[in-house]
mmCIF file of C-alpha atoms in Angstrom:
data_model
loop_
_atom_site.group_PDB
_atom_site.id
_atom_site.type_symbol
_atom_site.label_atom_id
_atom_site.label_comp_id
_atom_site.label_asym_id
_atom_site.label_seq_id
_atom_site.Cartn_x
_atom_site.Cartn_y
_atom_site.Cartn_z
ATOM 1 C CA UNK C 43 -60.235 53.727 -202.636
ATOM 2 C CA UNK C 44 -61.713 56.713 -204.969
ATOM 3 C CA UNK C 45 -59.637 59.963 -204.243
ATOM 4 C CA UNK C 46 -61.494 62.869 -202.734
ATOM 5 C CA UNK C 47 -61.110 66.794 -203.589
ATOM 6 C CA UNK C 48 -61.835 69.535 -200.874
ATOM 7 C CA UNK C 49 -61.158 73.032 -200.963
ATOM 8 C CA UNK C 50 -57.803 73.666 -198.610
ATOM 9 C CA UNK C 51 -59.740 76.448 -196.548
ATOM 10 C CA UNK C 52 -62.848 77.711 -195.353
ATOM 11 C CA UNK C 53 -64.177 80.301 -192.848
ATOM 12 C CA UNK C 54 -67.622 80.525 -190.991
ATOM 13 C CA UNK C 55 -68.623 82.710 -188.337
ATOM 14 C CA UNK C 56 -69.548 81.546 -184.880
ATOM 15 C CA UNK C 57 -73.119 80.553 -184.476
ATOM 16 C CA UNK C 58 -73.633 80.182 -187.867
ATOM 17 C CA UNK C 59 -73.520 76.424 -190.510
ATOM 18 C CA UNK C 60 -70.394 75.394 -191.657
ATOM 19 C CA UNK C 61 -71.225 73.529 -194.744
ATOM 20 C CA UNK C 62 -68.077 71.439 -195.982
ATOM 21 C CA UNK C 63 -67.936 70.044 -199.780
ATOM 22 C CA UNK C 64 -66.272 67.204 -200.986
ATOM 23 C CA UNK C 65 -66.016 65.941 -204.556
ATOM 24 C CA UNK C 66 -65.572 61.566 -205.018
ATOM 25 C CA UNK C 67 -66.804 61.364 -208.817
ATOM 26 C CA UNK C 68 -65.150 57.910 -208.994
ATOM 27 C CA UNK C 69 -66.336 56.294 -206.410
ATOM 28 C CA UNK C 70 -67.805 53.174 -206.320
ATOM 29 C CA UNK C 71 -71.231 51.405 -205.802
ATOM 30 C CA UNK C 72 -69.919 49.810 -202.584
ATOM 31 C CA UNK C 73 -67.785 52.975 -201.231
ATOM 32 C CA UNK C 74 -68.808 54.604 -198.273
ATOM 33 C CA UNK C 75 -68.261 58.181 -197.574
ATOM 34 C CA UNK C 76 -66.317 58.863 -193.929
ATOM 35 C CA UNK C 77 -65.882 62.529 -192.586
ATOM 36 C CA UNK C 78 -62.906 62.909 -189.791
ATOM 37 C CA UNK C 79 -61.549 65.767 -188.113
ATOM 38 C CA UNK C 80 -58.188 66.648 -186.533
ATOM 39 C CA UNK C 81 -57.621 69.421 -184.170
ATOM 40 C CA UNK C 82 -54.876 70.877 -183.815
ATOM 41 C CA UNK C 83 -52.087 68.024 -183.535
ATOM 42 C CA UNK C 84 -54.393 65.846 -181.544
ATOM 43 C CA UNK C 85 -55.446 62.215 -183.200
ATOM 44 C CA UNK C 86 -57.922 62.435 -185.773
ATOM 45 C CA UNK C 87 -61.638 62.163 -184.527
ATOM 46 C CA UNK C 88 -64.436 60.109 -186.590
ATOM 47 C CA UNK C 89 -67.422 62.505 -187.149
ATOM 48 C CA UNK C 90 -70.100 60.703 -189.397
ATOM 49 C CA UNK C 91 -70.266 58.361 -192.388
ATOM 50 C CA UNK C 92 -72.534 57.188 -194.800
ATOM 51 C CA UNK C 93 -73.518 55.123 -198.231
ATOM 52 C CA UNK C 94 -76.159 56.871 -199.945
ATOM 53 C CA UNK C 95 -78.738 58.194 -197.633
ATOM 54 C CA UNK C 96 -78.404 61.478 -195.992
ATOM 55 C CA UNK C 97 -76.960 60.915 -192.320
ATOM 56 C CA UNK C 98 -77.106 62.810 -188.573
ATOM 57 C CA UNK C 99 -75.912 62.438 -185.496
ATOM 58 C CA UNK C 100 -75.146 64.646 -182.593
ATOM 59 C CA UNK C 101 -72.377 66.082 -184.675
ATOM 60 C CA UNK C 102 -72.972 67.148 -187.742
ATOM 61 C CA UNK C 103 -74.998 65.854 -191.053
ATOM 62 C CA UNK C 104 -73.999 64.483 -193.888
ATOM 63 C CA UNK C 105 -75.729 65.111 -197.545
ATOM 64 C CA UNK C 106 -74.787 62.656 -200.393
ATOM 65 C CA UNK C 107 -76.005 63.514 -203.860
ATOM 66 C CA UNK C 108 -78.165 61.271 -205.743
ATOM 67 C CA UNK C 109 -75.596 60.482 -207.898
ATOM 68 C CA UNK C 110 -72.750 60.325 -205.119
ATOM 69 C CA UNK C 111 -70.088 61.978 -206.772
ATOM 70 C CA UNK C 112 -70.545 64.346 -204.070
ATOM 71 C CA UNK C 113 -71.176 65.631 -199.927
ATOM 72 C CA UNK C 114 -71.480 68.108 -197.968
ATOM 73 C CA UNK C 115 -70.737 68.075 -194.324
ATOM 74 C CA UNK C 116 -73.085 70.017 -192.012
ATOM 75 C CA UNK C 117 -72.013 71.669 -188.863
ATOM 76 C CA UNK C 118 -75.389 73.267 -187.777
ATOM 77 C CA UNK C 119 -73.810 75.576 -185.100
ATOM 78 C CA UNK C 120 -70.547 76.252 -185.723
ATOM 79 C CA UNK C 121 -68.685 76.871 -182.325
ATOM 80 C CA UNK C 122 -64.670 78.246 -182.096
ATOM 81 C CA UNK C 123 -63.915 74.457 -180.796
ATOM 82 C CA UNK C 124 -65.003 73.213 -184.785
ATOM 83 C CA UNK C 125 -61.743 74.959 -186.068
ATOM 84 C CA UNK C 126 -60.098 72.338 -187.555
ATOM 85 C CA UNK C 127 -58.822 69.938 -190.443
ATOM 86 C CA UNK C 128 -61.730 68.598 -191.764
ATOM 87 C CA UNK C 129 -61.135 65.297 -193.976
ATOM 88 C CA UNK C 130 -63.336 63.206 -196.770
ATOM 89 C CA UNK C 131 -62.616 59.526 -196.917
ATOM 90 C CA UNK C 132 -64.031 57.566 -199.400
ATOM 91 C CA UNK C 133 -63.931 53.909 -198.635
ATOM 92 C CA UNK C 134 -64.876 50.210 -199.537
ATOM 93 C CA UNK C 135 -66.745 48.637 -196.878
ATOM 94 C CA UNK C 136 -65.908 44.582 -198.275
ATOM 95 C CA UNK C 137 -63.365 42.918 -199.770
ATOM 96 C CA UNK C 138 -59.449 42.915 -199.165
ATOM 97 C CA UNK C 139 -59.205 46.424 -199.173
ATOM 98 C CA UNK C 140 -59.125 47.535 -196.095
ATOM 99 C CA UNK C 141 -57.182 50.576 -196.109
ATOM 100 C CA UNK C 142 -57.832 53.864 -194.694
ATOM 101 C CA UNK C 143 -56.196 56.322 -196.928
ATOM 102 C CA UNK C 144 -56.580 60.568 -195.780
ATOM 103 C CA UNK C 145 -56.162 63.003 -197.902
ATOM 104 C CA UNK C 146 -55.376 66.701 -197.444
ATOM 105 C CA UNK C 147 -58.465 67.855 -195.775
ATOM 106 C CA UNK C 148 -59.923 71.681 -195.276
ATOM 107 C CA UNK C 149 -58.916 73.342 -192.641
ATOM 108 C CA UNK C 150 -62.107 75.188 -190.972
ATOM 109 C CA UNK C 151 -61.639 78.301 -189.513
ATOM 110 C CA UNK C 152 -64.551 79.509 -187.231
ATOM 111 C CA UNK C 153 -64.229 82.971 -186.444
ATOM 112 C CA UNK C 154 -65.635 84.682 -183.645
ATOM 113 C CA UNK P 186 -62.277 52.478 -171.692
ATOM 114 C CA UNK P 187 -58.294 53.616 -172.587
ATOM 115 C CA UNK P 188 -58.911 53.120 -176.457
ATOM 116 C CA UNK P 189 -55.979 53.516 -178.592
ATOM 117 C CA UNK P 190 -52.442 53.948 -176.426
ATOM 118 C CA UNK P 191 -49.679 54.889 -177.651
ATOM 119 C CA UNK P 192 -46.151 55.050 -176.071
ATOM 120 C CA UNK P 193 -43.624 57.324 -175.698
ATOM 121 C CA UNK P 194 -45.565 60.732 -176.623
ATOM 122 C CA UNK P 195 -42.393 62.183 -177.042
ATOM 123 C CA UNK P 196 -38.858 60.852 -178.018
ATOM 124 C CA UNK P 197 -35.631 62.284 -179.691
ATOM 125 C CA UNK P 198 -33.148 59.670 -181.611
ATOM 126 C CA UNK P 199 -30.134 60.422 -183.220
ATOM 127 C CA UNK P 200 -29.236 59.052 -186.662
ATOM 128 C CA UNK P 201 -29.172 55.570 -186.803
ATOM 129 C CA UNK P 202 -30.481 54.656 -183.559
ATOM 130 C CA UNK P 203 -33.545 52.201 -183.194
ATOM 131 C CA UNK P 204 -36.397 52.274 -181.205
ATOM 132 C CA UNK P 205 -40.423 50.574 -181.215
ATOM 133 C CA UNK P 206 -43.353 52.451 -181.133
ATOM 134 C CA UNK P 207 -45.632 51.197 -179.084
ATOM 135 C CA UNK P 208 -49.417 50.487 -180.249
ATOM 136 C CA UNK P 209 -52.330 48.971 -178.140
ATOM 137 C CA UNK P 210 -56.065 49.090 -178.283
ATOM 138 C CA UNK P 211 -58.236 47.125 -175.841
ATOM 139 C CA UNK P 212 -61.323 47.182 -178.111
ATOM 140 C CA UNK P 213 -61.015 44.034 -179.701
ATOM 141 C CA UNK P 214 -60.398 45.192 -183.243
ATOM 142 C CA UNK P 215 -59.287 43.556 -186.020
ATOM 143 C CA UNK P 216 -58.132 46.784 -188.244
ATOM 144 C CA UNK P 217 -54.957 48.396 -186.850
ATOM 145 C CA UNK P 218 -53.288 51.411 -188.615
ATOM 146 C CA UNK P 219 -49.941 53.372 -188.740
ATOM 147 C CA UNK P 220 -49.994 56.648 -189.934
ATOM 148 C CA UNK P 221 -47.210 60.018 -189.986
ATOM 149 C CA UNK P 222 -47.709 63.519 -190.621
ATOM 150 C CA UNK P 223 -45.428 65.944 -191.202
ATOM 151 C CA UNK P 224 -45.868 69.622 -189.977
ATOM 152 C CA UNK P 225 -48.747 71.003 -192.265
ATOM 153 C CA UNK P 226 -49.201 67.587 -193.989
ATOM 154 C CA UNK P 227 -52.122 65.552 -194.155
ATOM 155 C CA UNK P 228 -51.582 61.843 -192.696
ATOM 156 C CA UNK P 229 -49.771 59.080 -194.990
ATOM 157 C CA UNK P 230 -50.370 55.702 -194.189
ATOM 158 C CA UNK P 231 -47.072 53.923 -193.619
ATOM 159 C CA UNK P 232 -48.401 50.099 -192.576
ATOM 160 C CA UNK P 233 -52.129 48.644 -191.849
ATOM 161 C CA UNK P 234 -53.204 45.226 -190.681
ATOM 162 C CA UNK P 235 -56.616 42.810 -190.644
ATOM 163 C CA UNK P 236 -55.758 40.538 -187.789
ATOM 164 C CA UNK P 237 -53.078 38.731 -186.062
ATOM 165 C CA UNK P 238 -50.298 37.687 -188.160
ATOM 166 C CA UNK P 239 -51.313 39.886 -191.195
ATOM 167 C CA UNK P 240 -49.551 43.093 -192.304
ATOM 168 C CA UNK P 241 -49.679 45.011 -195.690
ATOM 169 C CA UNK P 242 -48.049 48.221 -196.697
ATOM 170 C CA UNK P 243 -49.152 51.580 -197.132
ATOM 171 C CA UNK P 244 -48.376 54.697 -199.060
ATOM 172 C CA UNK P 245 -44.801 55.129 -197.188
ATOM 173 C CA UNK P 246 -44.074 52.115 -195.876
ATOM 174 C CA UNK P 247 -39.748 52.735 -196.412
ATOM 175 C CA UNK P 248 -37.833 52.660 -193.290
ATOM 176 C CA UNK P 249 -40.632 51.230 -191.338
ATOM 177 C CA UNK P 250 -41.079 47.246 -190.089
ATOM 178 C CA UNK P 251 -44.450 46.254 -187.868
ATOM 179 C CA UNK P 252 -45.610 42.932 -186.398
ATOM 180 C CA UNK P 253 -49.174 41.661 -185.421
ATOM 181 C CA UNK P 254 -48.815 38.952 -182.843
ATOM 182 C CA UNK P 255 -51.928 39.792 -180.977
ATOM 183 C CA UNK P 256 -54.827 41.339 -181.948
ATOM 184 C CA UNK P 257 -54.187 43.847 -179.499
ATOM 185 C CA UNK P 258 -50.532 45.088 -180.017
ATOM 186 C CA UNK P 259 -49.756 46.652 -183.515
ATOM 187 C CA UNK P 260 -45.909 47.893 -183.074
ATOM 188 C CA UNK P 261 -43.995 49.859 -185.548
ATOM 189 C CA UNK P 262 -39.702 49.432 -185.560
ATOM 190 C CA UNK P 263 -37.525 52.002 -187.184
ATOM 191 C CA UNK P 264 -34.381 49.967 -187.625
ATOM 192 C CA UNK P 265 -32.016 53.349 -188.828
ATOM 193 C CA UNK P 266 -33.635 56.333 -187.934
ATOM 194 C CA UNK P 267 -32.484 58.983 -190.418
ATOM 195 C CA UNK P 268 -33.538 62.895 -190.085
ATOM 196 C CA UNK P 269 -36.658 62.279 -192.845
ATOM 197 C CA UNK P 270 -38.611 59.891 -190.354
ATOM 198 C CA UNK P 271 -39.265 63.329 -188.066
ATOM 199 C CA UNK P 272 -42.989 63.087 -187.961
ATOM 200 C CA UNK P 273 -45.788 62.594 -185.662
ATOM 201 C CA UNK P 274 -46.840 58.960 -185.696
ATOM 202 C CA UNK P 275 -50.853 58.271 -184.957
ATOM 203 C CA UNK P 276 -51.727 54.650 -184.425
ATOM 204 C CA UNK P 277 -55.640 53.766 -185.215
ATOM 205 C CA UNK P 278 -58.158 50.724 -184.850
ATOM 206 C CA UNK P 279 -61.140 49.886 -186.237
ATOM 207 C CA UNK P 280 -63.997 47.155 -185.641
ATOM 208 C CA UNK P 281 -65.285 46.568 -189.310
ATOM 209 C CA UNK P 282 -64.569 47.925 -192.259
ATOM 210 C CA UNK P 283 -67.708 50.361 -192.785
ATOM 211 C CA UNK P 284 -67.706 51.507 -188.611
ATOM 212 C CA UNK P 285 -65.135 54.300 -187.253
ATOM 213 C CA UNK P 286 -61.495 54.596 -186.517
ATOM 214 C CA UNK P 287 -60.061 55.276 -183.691
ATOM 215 C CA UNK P 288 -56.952 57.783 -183.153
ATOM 216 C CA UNK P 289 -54.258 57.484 -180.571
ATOM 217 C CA UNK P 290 -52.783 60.892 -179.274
ATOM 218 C CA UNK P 291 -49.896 60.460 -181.599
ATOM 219 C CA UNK P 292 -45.970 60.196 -181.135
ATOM 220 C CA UNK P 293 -43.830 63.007 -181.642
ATOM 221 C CA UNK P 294 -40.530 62.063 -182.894
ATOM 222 C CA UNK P 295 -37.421 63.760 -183.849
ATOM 223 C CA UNK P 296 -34.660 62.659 -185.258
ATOM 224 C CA UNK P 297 -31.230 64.838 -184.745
#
């Protein structure tokens, strides 16, 4: 699986967008992106994920550049509840490879 | 739907002891995932698994046994508990490769 970068922290104000980056310049053709979420010491919680089209649901949206060495996730209304470790997972959707591999994540920080 | 279920939420072992961590997931997947994280630590994936009968390690997979005899049950054995296995242990399953994971609540063990 490619390895992702975030930024370790980020604050956003109540009400407002929380817009999350995350940097996969290796990854590959067949590599989907994958956005979890873990509050506090609860399981992680599956958000959104996408190949190469921009993505929404009733959580957030996802933006993948044209080239895909890059995303941003979209929380349009940022509540207190969003505060949380926000991760980027890059993986391959066929093949052998099945693992699911987390990295460090952002922690968001939504401030009232 | 229960999900992911993981038993005990809670357990204390002294060194050397033994004990099973309990995985089950009544959605029919084929994916099944261990995982730890340590305080302030981003999850490492100890062992994963495609199916009945097929295992594979992870990043930390030292320490740690698991078996797959049903597609439902996904248990992971710590044969000599020693004071570095203190984590909390998430157990996950997934469908297909390129569709969402799913978290247990987690296991918090500590090892004294």
């Amino acid at each position: 699986d490619a390895k992702t970068t975030q930024p370790p922290s980020m604050d956003c104000a109540e009400g407002r967008a929380a817009n999350l980056p995350c940097n996969h310049s290796t990854i590959s053709g067949n590599e989907y992106v994958y956005w979890y979420r873990q509050i506090h010491s609860q399981g992680p919680q599956y958000i959104i994920h996408g190949l190469k089209n921009n993505e929404t649901n009733e959580m957030a949206s996802l933006i993948i550049t044209e080239d895909r060495k890059s995303s941003t996730l979209i929380l349009p209304h940022a509540t207190l509840r969003d505060t949380a470790v926000y991760y980027c997972i890059v993986r391959v959707a066929t093949g052998s490879n099945y693992k699911l591999t987390f990295g460090k994540g952002t922690l968001l920080t939504v401030n009232p | 739907n229960a999900g992911v279920t993981q038993t005990p939420k809670f357990r204390i072992l002294k060194i050397g002891q033994s004990m099973t961590l309990q995985c089950t997931q009544d959605m029919n997947h084929n994916y099944m995932y261990w995982y730890r994280q340590d305080p302030g630590m981003g999850l490492k994936l100890i062992y994963y698994s495609v199916g009945a009968g097929i295992t594979d390690k992870g990043e930390v997979p030292n320490g740690y046994n698991v078996s797959r005899s049903t597609t439902e049950d996904f248990p992971l054995r710590l044969e000599l508990a020693a004071p570095s296995q203190t984590s909390v242990y998430f157990c996950a399953s997934s469908g297909e490769l390129n569709t969402e994971a799913f978290f247990g609540q987690g296991t918090r063990l500590t090892v004294v």
